Amino acid sequence: MSSYPILDQKDTRSGFGAGLLELGRSNPNVVGLCADLTGSLKMDAFQKEFPERFFQIGIAEANMMGIAAGLTIGGKIPFTGTFANFSTGRVYDQIRQSIAYAGKNVKICASHAGLTLGEDGATHQILEDIGLMRMLPGMTVIVPCDYNQTRQATIAIAAHEGPVYLRFGRPKWPVFIPNELPFQIGKAQRLIEGSDVSIFACGHLVWRALQAAEELKKNGVSAEVINVHTIKPLDLDAVLASVGKTGCAVTCEEHNRYGGLGDAIAQALATHKPAPQEYVAVNDSFGESGTPDQLLQKYGLDVPDIVKAVGRVMKRK
Amino acid sequence: MTSSPSVATSPETTVSELQRIASQIRRDIVRQVHGCQSGHPGGSLGCADYFTALYFHVLRHDPAKWDMDGKEQDLFFLSNGHISPAWYSTLARSGYFPVKELATFRKLNSRLQGHPTTHEGLPGVRMASGSLGQGLSVGIGAALAKKLNGDGKLVYTLHGDGELQEGQIWEAAMYAAGNKVDNLISTVDYNGRQIDGDVDDVLPLGDLKAKWLAFGWDVLETNGNDMDALLKTFATAKSRTGKGKPVMILMRTEMGQGVDFMMNSHAWHGIAPNDEQLASALSQLEETLGDY
Ligand SMILES: Cc1ncc(C[n+]2csc(CCOP(=O)(O)OP(=O)(O)O)c2C)c(N)n1
Ligand SMILES: [Mg+2]
């Protein structure tokens, strides 16, 4: 398929809420925890239907991570919900010791990630969380790209044994992944086939990458677009096969240029098949208040930025 | 140049003058939040009287001599950073930056970020906040620096009541009492509300007064929407500094105070009024100093 029609406009966090509700109905071991952001995380439907399996922790994220870790002892599958900043940076050592090192089956579900949370500004716009979570041994890191995929991923991680970081966002965003497209943890999706450049993207920027590919096509550039929804473990085969064909890579993420998807791909290429790469990522800065579109533009994460990065990288082949 | 006059701070400012300033600050709050269709009017309105009393009567500060170190000035730290519109209005109206800049709140390239920050160099702000629970520790640090510098001025901090659910607050509480940080006057906006509902439903704080007393603080209680009571409480609080204990003011407020439809629930914690609601809100708040 070379084009993806917009099926709807929905926020990815609602995909999480929908997936969690389905899990509640199908798996009695699934429990939810939230730190005074039930509405923002779209966990209210789960809370309403399964009040005895929902734990309102209050504004106490460190406590939430510890309680979640404890709930796994006895077979529960805890899904914690708060903003991405308070899901990671705020509670790094609690995650590191009580969840990752202890090998506990906790699903850390994080909304309002990246710049696109908008007006709340830099204190809430974490751009370092993928890096933080990627560095933890045994942590699976998933960044789905739209509502449908976030719903699928939420359901999929319940069946995966081990700690998971699931990152999604606040704004309404195009829904374009058909429900029939299967989601498999660790398996990247080639959304557009191409031969000149491999564009690897995750999260909200997958849609931007698809738009960039359309633009490039008009200029006679054949871009392959790969949705790397699982950043760890990285789908090495998919990365190497694509770059083996195209000879260069552009990575797109709503994250700092350090530590995220770009670095994961760069590491894979450097150690297996060196090839030129360009980053579309935040250039080592904090964010600020603004609308999602304004911020993606100002911080260089928009369609023209991807197109330009492709131009640069192809010259380096 | 400001589009409307700022008000000079003076210890003689009377209760009725302060109430007039608070009314303008409340107008500024709802207009800022309406202007960008985001932000937190509820807690901001509830604390408008506190900010007015503090900046226009209590604090010994000179906006014209603002600098980061604030030596020989009283300092203030906002730990519940989401009520930034109240603080921004107060800072602008007391002369820290042009009042017209309030129109840029939460917009791209503004110094008035959604949550207060030092990153854009806004005068009056000495610490970033927004992630809750961190401001008491910062206040303690600044109070310790004052002691090291032989600076007899005071440090003030403000916190939400939901914010007290964060463990760091209690680490700080223990530290301040254990180390006799007695140049610190902290206040809790005890409005009984947070995002998901009433504090008692989300996670009850229990006997808050007994808790702070047990942690070794000197505790005062007041009505944060009664200017006269606030001034008296601040005076008492000041008189209790320097006596070996940090001072806590448990300040009862009404979320949304001054705008009838924003009161009596948690609903207006973090949503913006539409045009109609703005008009209704402004009709309840006298324009006393000139809108920005
Ligand atoms: C560490 C952290 N967790 C969660 C949030 C999201 N949040 C912003 S305001 C708020 C509720 C705060 O309640 P309270 O302190 O009582 O303030 P009020 O609602 O009364 O203004 C929450 C949970 C945050 N800003 N920081
Ligand atoms: Mg409150």
PDB file of N, CA, C and O and ligand atoms in Angstrom, chain A residues 35-37 58-61 82-83 85-86 90 123-124, chain B residues 40 42-44 47 80-83 115 130-134 159-166 189-197 199 253 255 266 269-270, ligand 1:
ATOM      1  N   ALA A  35      -2.206   8.203  39.216  1.00  0.00           N
ATOM      2  CA  ALA A  35      -1.761   9.216  40.180  1.00  0.00           C
ATOM      3  C   ALA A  35      -2.469  10.543  39.901  1.00  0.00           C
ATOM      4  O   ALA A  35      -1.861  11.497  39.429  1.00  0.00           O
ATOM      5  N   ASP A  36      -3.764  10.582  40.181  1.00  0.00           N
ATOM      6  CA  ASP A  36      -4.579  11.798  40.049  1.00  0.00           C
ATOM      7  C   ASP A  36      -4.627  12.338  38.623  1.00  0.00           C
ATOM      8  O   ASP A  36      -4.651  13.553  38.418  1.00  0.00           O
ATOM      9  N   LEU A  37      -4.644  11.436  37.634  1.00  0.00           N
ATOM     10  CA  LEU A  37      -4.796  11.871  36.251  1.00  0.00           C
ATOM     11  C   LEU A  37      -5.695  10.889  35.489  1.00  0.00           C
ATOM     12  O   LEU A  37      -5.461  10.605  34.313  1.00  0.00           O
ATOM     13  N   GLY A  58      -3.234   8.846  44.219  1.00  0.00           N
ATOM     14  CA  GLY A  58      -2.959  10.234  44.588  1.00  0.00           C
ATOM     15  C   GLY A  58      -1.711  10.719  43.865  1.00  0.00           C
ATOM     16  O   GLY A  58      -1.130   9.987  43.043  1.00  0.00           O
ATOM     17  N   ILE A  59      -1.306  11.948  44.176  1.00  0.00           N
ATOM     18  CA  ILE A  59      -0.158  12.535  43.462  1.00  0.00           C
ATOM     19  C   ILE A  59       1.110  12.017  44.132  1.00  0.00           C
ATOM     20  O   ILE A  59       1.742  12.695  44.943  1.00  0.00           O
ATOM     21  N   ALA A  60       1.462  10.787  43.823  1.00  0.00           N
ATOM     22  CA  ALA A  60       2.559  10.108  44.520  1.00  0.00           C
ATOM     23  C   ALA A  60       3.085   9.011  43.602  1.00  0.00           C
ATOM     24  O   ALA A  60       2.859   7.820  43.802  1.00  0.00           O
ATOM     25  N   GLU A  61       3.814   9.451  42.557  1.00  0.00           N
ATOM     26  CA  GLU A  61       4.203   8.526  41.499  1.00  0.00           C
ATOM     27  C   GLU A  61       5.204   7.472  41.975  1.00  0.00           C
ATOM     28  O   GLU A  61       5.163   6.320  41.522  1.00  0.00           O
ATOM     29  N   THR A  82       0.296   7.765  34.234  1.00  0.00           N
ATOM     30  CA  THR A  82       0.494   9.186  34.525  1.00  0.00           C
ATOM     31  C   THR A  82       1.196   9.794  33.313  1.00  0.00           C
ATOM     32  O   THR A  82       1.392   9.120  32.301  1.00  0.00           O
ATOM     33  N   PHE A  83       1.534  11.090  33.403  1.00  0.00           N
ATOM     34  CA  PHE A  83       2.219  11.722  32.278  1.00  0.00           C
ATOM     35  C   PHE A  83       3.618  11.102  32.125  1.00  0.00           C
ATOM     36  O   PHE A  83       4.195  10.591  33.081  1.00  0.00           O
ATOM     37  N   ASN A  85       6.579  12.312  31.845  1.00  0.00           N
ATOM     38  CA  ASN A  85       7.629  12.825  32.722  1.00  0.00           C
ATOM     39  C   ASN A  85       7.562  12.175  34.098  1.00  0.00           C
ATOM     40  O   ASN A  85       8.564  11.727  34.644  1.00  0.00           O
ATOM     41  N   PHE A  86       6.331  12.100  34.634  1.00  0.00           N
ATOM     42  CA  PHE A  86       6.174  11.551  35.978  1.00  0.00           C
ATOM     43  C   PHE A  86       6.204  10.023  35.967  1.00  0.00           C
ATOM     44  O   PHE A  86       6.272   9.385  37.021  1.00  0.00           O
ATOM     45  N   ARG A  90      10.734  11.146  37.040  1.00  0.00           N
ATOM     46  CA  ARG A  90      10.317  11.330  38.432  1.00  0.00           C
ATOM     47  C   ARG A  90      10.588  10.098  39.292  1.00  0.00           C
ATOM     48  O   ARG A  90      10.804  10.198  40.488  1.00  0.00           O
ATOM     49  N   THR A 123       8.157  21.784  31.511  1.00  0.00           N
ATOM     50  CA  THR A 123       8.196  20.957  32.716  1.00  0.00           C
ATOM     51  C   THR A 123       7.482  19.635  32.486  1.00  0.00           C
ATOM     52  O   THR A 123       7.796  18.631  33.124  1.00  0.00           O
ATOM     53  N   HIS A 124       6.511  19.652  31.596  1.00  0.00           N
ATOM     54  CA  HIS A 124       5.718  18.448  31.346  1.00  0.00           C
ATOM     55  C   HIS A 124       6.106  17.715  30.058  1.00  0.00           C
ATOM     56  O   HIS A 124       5.746  16.569  29.878  1.00  0.00           O
TER      57      HIS A 124
ATOM     58  N   HIS B  40      -4.965  26.820  34.355  1.00  0.00           N
ATOM     59  CA  HIS B  40      -5.600  26.377  35.601  1.00  0.00           C
ATOM     60  C   HIS B  40      -6.231  27.529  36.363  1.00  0.00           C
ATOM     61  O   HIS B  40      -5.589  28.122  37.241  1.00  0.00           O
ATOM     62  N   GLY B  42      -8.901  27.470  38.530  1.00  0.00           N
ATOM     63  CA  GLY B  42      -9.486  27.170  39.841  1.00  0.00           C
ATOM     64  C   GLY B  42      -8.589  27.532  41.011  1.00  0.00           C
ATOM     65  O   GLY B  42      -8.930  28.387  41.843  1.00  0.00           O
ATOM     66  N   GLY B  43      -7.434  26.885  41.090  1.00  0.00           N
ATOM     67  CA  GLY B  43      -6.500  27.160  42.177  1.00  0.00           C
ATOM     68  C   GLY B  43      -5.974  28.586  42.120  1.00  0.00           C
ATOM     69  O   GLY B  43      -5.699  29.210  43.152  1.00  0.00           O
ATOM     70  N   SER B  44      -5.830  29.127  40.906  1.00  0.00           N
ATOM     71  CA  SER B  44      -5.337  30.496  40.748  1.00  0.00           C
ATOM     72  C   SER B  44      -6.291  31.488  41.406  1.00  0.00           C
ATOM     73  O   SER B  44      -5.863  32.379  42.157  1.00  0.00           O
ATOM     74  N   CYS B  47      -6.258  31.447  45.180  1.00  0.00           N
ATOM     75  CA  CYS B  47      -5.061  32.002  45.825  1.00  0.00           C
ATOM     76  C   CYS B  47      -4.820  33.471  45.496  1.00  0.00           C
ATOM     77  O   CYS B  47      -3.776  34.027  45.859  1.00  0.00           O
ATOM     78  N   ASN B  80       3.326  24.765  43.637  1.00  0.00           N
ATOM     79  CA  ASN B  80       2.226  24.288  42.785  1.00  0.00           C
ATOM     80  C   ASN B  80       2.186  25.156  41.525  1.00  0.00           C
ATOM     81  O   ASN B  80       1.322  26.005  41.357  1.00  0.00           O
ATOM     82  N   GLY B  81       3.146  24.912  40.649  1.00  0.00           N
ATOM     83  CA  GLY B  81       3.392  25.783  39.503  1.00  0.00           C
ATOM     84  C   GLY B  81       2.224  25.967  38.562  1.00  0.00           C
ATOM     85  O   GLY B  81       2.189  26.944  37.796  1.00  0.00           O
ATOM     86  N   HIS B  82       1.237  25.073  38.618  1.00  0.00           N
ATOM     87  CA  HIS B  82       0.117  25.197  37.671  1.00  0.00           C
ATOM     88  C   HIS B  82      -0.724  26.435  37.922  1.00  0.00           C
ATOM     89  O   HIS B  82      -1.458  26.859  37.049  1.00  0.00           O
ATOM     90  N   ILE B  83      -0.638  27.053  39.114  1.00  0.00           N
ATOM     91  CA  ILE B  83      -1.433  28.274  39.313  1.00  0.00           C
ATOM     92  C   ILE B  83      -0.635  29.519  38.897  1.00  0.00           C
ATOM     93  O   ILE B  83      -0.813  30.617  39.418  1.00  0.00           O
ATOM     94  N   HIS B 115       3.966  26.632  32.939  1.00  0.00           N
ATOM     95  CA  HIS B 115       4.423  26.538  34.323  1.00  0.00           C
ATOM     96  C   HIS B 115       5.652  27.430  34.473  1.00  0.00           C
ATOM     97  O   HIS B 115       6.459  27.525  33.551  1.00  0.00           O
ATOM     98  N   GLY B 130       6.225  22.962  38.401  1.00  0.00           N
ATOM     99  CA  GLY B 130       5.215  22.366  37.512  1.00  0.00           C
ATOM    100  C   GLY B 130       5.082  20.900  37.857  1.00  0.00           C
ATOM    101  O   GLY B 130       3.982  20.387  38.056  1.00  0.00           O
ATOM    102  N   SER B 131       6.209  20.226  37.965  1.00  0.00           N
ATOM    103  CA  SER B 131       6.227  18.899  38.544  1.00  0.00           C
ATOM    104  C   SER B 131       6.106  19.110  40.050  1.00  0.00           C
ATOM    105  O   SER B 131       6.941  19.761  40.666  1.00  0.00           O
ATOM    106  N   LEU B 132       5.028  18.584  40.620  1.00  0.00           N
ATOM    107  CA  LEU B 132       4.651  18.936  41.987  1.00  0.00           C
ATOM    108  C   LEU B 132       5.588  18.324  43.026  1.00  0.00           C
ATOM    109  O   LEU B 132       6.214  17.294  42.799  1.00  0.00           O
ATOM    110  N   GLY B 133       5.623  18.976  44.191  1.00  0.00           N
ATOM    111  CA  GLY B 133       6.278  18.373  45.345  1.00  0.00           C
ATOM    112  C   GLY B 133       7.710  18.791  45.576  1.00  0.00           C
ATOM    113  O   GLY B 133       8.353  18.302  46.503  1.00  0.00           O
ATOM    114  N   GLN B 134       8.241  19.692  44.726  1.00  0.00           N
ATOM    115  CA  GLN B 134       9.669  19.993  44.805  1.00  0.00           C
ATOM    116  C   GLN B 134       9.996  21.322  45.476  1.00  0.00           C
ATOM    117  O   GLN B 134      11.139  21.567  45.854  1.00  0.00           O
ATOM    118  N   HIS B 159       2.094  25.831  48.371  1.00  0.00           N
ATOM    119  CA  HIS B 159       1.882  24.448  47.933  1.00  0.00           C
ATOM    120  C   HIS B 159       0.399  24.153  47.793  1.00  0.00           C
ATOM    121  O   HIS B 159      -0.416  24.680  48.554  1.00  0.00           O
ATOM    122  N   GLY B 160       0.057  23.244  46.886  1.00  0.00           N
ATOM    123  CA  GLY B 160      -1.318  22.761  46.834  1.00  0.00           C
ATOM    124  C   GLY B 160      -1.529  21.706  47.918  1.00  0.00           C
ATOM    125  O   GLY B 160      -0.565  21.125  48.432  1.00  0.00           O
ATOM    126  N   ASP B 161      -2.799  21.451  48.263  1.00  0.00           N
ATOM    127  CA  ASP B 161      -3.029  20.396  49.266  1.00  0.00           C
ATOM    128  C   ASP B 161      -2.872  19.013  48.633  1.00  0.00           C
ATOM    129  O   ASP B 161      -2.276  18.107  49.223  1.00  0.00           O
ATOM    130  N   GLY B 162      -3.333  18.856  47.381  1.00  0.00           N
ATOM    131  CA  GLY B 162      -3.086  17.594  46.688  1.00  0.00           C
ATOM    132  C   GLY B 162      -1.595  17.340  46.559  1.00  0.00           C
ATOM    133  O   GLY B 162      -1.115  16.208  46.660  1.00  0.00           O
ATOM    134  N   GLU B 163      -0.861  18.425  46.366  1.00  0.00           N
ATOM    135  CA  GLU B 163       0.594  18.313  46.218  1.00  0.00           C
ATOM    136  C   GLU B 163       1.245  17.649  47.432  1.00  0.00           C
ATOM    137  O   GLU B 163       2.308  17.030  47.313  1.00  0.00           O
ATOM    138  N   LEU B 164       0.599  17.781  48.592  1.00  0.00           N
ATOM    139  CA  LEU B 164       1.188  17.202  49.807  1.00  0.00           C
ATOM    140  C   LEU B 164       1.228  15.677  49.760  1.00  0.00           C
ATOM    141  O   LEU B 164       1.838  15.040  50.620  1.00  0.00           O
ATOM    142  N   GLN B 165       0.566  15.096  48.767  1.00  0.00           N
ATOM    143  CA  GLN B 165       0.625  13.635  48.624  1.00  0.00           C
ATOM    144  C   GLN B 165       2.007  13.177  48.155  1.00  0.00           C
ATOM    145  O   GLN B 165       2.344  11.991  48.269  1.00  0.00           O
ATOM    146  N   GLU B 166       2.787  14.099  47.611  1.00  0.00           N
ATOM    147  CA  GLU B 166       4.139  13.735  47.177  1.00  0.00           C
ATOM    148  C   GLU B 166       5.046  13.501  48.385  1.00  0.00           C
ATOM    149  O   GLU B 166       5.133  14.339  49.290  1.00  0.00           O
ATOM    150  N   ASP B 189      -2.351  25.731  50.147  1.00  0.00           N
ATOM    151  CA  ASP B 189      -3.657  26.117  49.616  1.00  0.00           C
ATOM    152  C   ASP B 189      -4.616  24.962  49.909  1.00  0.00           C
ATOM    153  O   ASP B 189      -4.741  24.025  49.117  1.00  0.00           O
ATOM    154  N   TYR B 190      -5.251  25.062  51.054  1.00  0.00           N
ATOM    155  CA  TYR B 190      -6.064  23.953  51.573  1.00  0.00           C
ATOM    156  C   TYR B 190      -7.484  24.090  51.023  1.00  0.00           C
ATOM    157  O   TYR B 190      -8.420  24.427  51.748  1.00  0.00           O
ATOM    158  N   ASN B 191      -7.636  23.801  49.712  1.00  0.00           N
ATOM    159  CA  ASN B 191      -8.955  23.972  49.081  1.00  0.00           C
ATOM    160  C   ASN B 191      -9.730  22.655  49.009  1.00  0.00           C
ATOM    161  O   ASN B 191     -10.880  22.622  48.558  1.00  0.00           O
ATOM    162  N   GLY B 192      -9.106  21.563  49.402  1.00  0.00           N
ATOM    163  CA  GLY B 192      -9.832  20.291  49.431  1.00  0.00           C
ATOM    164  C   GLY B 192     -10.104  19.692  48.058  1.00  0.00           C
ATOM    165  O   GLY B 192     -10.863  18.727  47.937  1.00  0.00           O
ATOM    166  N   ARG B 193      -9.499  20.270  47.021  1.00  0.00           N
ATOM    167  CA  ARG B 193      -9.747  19.763  45.656  1.00  0.00           C
ATOM    168  C   ARG B 193      -8.436  19.448  44.959  1.00  0.00           C
ATOM    169  O   ARG B 193      -7.415  20.088  45.214  1.00  0.00           O
ATOM    170  N   GLN B 194      -8.481  18.518  44.018  1.00  0.00           N
ATOM    171  CA  GLN B 194      -7.367  18.270  43.109  1.00  0.00           C
ATOM    172  C   GLN B 194      -7.942  17.831  41.768  1.00  0.00           C
ATOM    173  O   GLN B 194      -9.134  18.052  41.541  1.00  0.00           O
ATOM    174  N   ILE B 195      -7.145  17.237  40.874  1.00  0.00           N
ATOM    175  CA  ILE B 195      -7.647  17.001  39.506  1.00  0.00           C
ATOM    176  C   ILE B 195      -8.802  16.015  39.481  1.00  0.00           C
ATOM    177  O   ILE B 195      -9.863  16.278  38.908  1.00  0.00           O
ATOM    178  N   ASP B 196      -8.616  14.858  40.088  1.00  0.00           N
ATOM    179  CA  ASP B 196      -9.614  13.793  39.954  1.00  0.00           C
ATOM    180  C   ASP B 196     -10.816  13.958  40.876  1.00  0.00           C
ATOM    181  O   ASP B 196     -11.752  13.167  40.802  1.00  0.00           O
ATOM    182  N   GLY B 197     -10.797  14.949  41.774  1.00  0.00           N
ATOM    183  CA  GLY B 197     -11.951  15.139  42.654  1.00  0.00           C
ATOM    184  C   GLY B 197     -11.565  15.804  43.952  1.00  0.00           C
ATOM    185  O   GLY B 197     -10.569  16.538  44.019  1.00  0.00           O
ATOM    186  N   VAL B 199      -9.982  16.043  47.569  1.00  0.00           N
ATOM    187  CA  VAL B 199      -8.791  15.411  48.135  1.00  0.00           C
ATOM    188  C   VAL B 199      -9.203  14.226  49.021  1.00  0.00           C
ATOM    189  O   VAL B 199      -8.560  13.171  49.005  1.00  0.00           O
ATOM    190  N   THR B 253      -9.109  27.779  51.391  1.00  0.00           N
ATOM    191  CA  THR B 253      -9.596  28.613  50.283  1.00  0.00           C
ATOM    192  C   THR B 253     -10.705  27.875  49.554  1.00  0.00           C
ATOM    193  O   THR B 253     -10.932  26.681  49.763  1.00  0.00           O
ATOM    194  N   MET B 255     -11.664  26.820  45.790  1.00  0.00           N
ATOM    195  CA  MET B 255     -11.217  26.777  44.398  1.00  0.00           C
ATOM    196  C   MET B 255     -12.191  27.606  43.553  1.00  0.00           C
ATOM    197  O   MET B 255     -13.403  27.516  43.731  1.00  0.00           O
ATOM    198  N   HIS B 266     -14.244  20.543  41.895  1.00  0.00           N
ATOM    199  CA  HIS B 266     -12.892  20.507  41.344  1.00  0.00           C
ATOM    200  C   HIS B 266     -12.909  20.747  39.842  1.00  0.00           C
ATOM    201  O   HIS B 266     -11.858  20.738  39.198  1.00  0.00           O
ATOM    202  N   HIS B 269     -10.417  23.032  37.956  1.00  0.00           N
ATOM    203  CA  HIS B 269      -8.984  22.924  38.262  1.00  0.00           C
ATOM    204  C   HIS B 269      -8.144  23.330  37.049  1.00  0.00           C
ATOM    205  O   HIS B 269      -7.201  24.110  37.179  1.00  0.00           O
ATOM    206  N   GLY B 270      -8.473  22.760  35.902  1.00  0.00           N
ATOM    207  CA  GLY B 270      -7.583  22.967  34.755  1.00  0.00           C
ATOM    208  C   GLY B 270      -8.281  23.078  33.414  1.00  0.00           C
ATOM    209  O   GLY B 270      -7.806  22.507  32.441  1.00  0.00           O
TER     210      GLY B 270
HETATM  211  C1  LIG C   1       4.610  15.269  40.036  1.00  0.00           C
HETATM  212  C2  LIG C   1       3.329  15.660  39.395  1.00  0.00           C
HETATM  213  N1  LIG C   1       2.352  14.742  39.257  1.00  0.00           N
HETATM  214  C3  LIG C   1       1.199  15.073  38.643  1.00  0.00           C
HETATM  215  C4  LIG C   1       0.999  16.333  38.158  1.00  0.00           C
HETATM  216  C5  LIG C   1      -0.271  16.680  37.423  1.00  0.00           C
HETATM  217  N2  LIG C   1      -1.072  17.625  38.250  1.00  0.00           N
HETATM  218  C6  LIG C   1      -1.063  18.948  38.033  1.00  0.00           C
HETATM  219  S1  LIG C   1      -2.010  19.799  39.129  1.00  0.00           S
HETATM  220  C7  LIG C   1      -2.482  18.370  39.901  1.00  0.00           C
HETATM  221  C8  LIG C   1      -3.421  18.433  41.063  1.00  0.00           C
HETATM  222  C9  LIG C   1      -2.867  19.258  42.158  1.00  0.00           C
HETATM  223  O1  LIG C   1      -3.741  19.343  43.240  1.00  0.00           O
HETATM  224  P1  LIG C   1      -3.547  20.526  44.265  1.00  0.00           P
HETATM  225  O2  LIG C   1      -2.124  20.585  44.659  1.00  0.00           O
HETATM  226  O3  LIG C   1      -4.540  20.364  45.343  1.00  0.00           O
HETATM  227  O4  LIG C   1      -3.840  21.818  43.391  1.00  0.00           O
HETATM  228  P2  LIG C   1      -5.309  22.424  43.009  1.00  0.00           P
HETATM  229  O5  LIG C   1      -5.969  21.441  42.116  1.00  0.00           O
HETATM  230  O6  LIG C   1      -6.033  22.638  44.280  1.00  0.00           O
HETATM  231  O7  LIG C   1      -4.966  23.696  42.300  1.00  0.00           O
HETATM  232  C10 LIG C   1      -1.887  17.250  39.286  1.00  0.00           C
HETATM  233  C11 LIG C   1      -2.091  15.869  39.685  1.00  0.00           C
HETATM  234  C12 LIG C   1       2.054  17.253  38.313  1.00  0.00           C
HETATM  235  N3  LIG C   1       1.962  18.508  37.840  1.00  0.00           N
HETATM  236  N4  LIG C   1       3.185  16.907  38.947  1.00  0.00           N
END
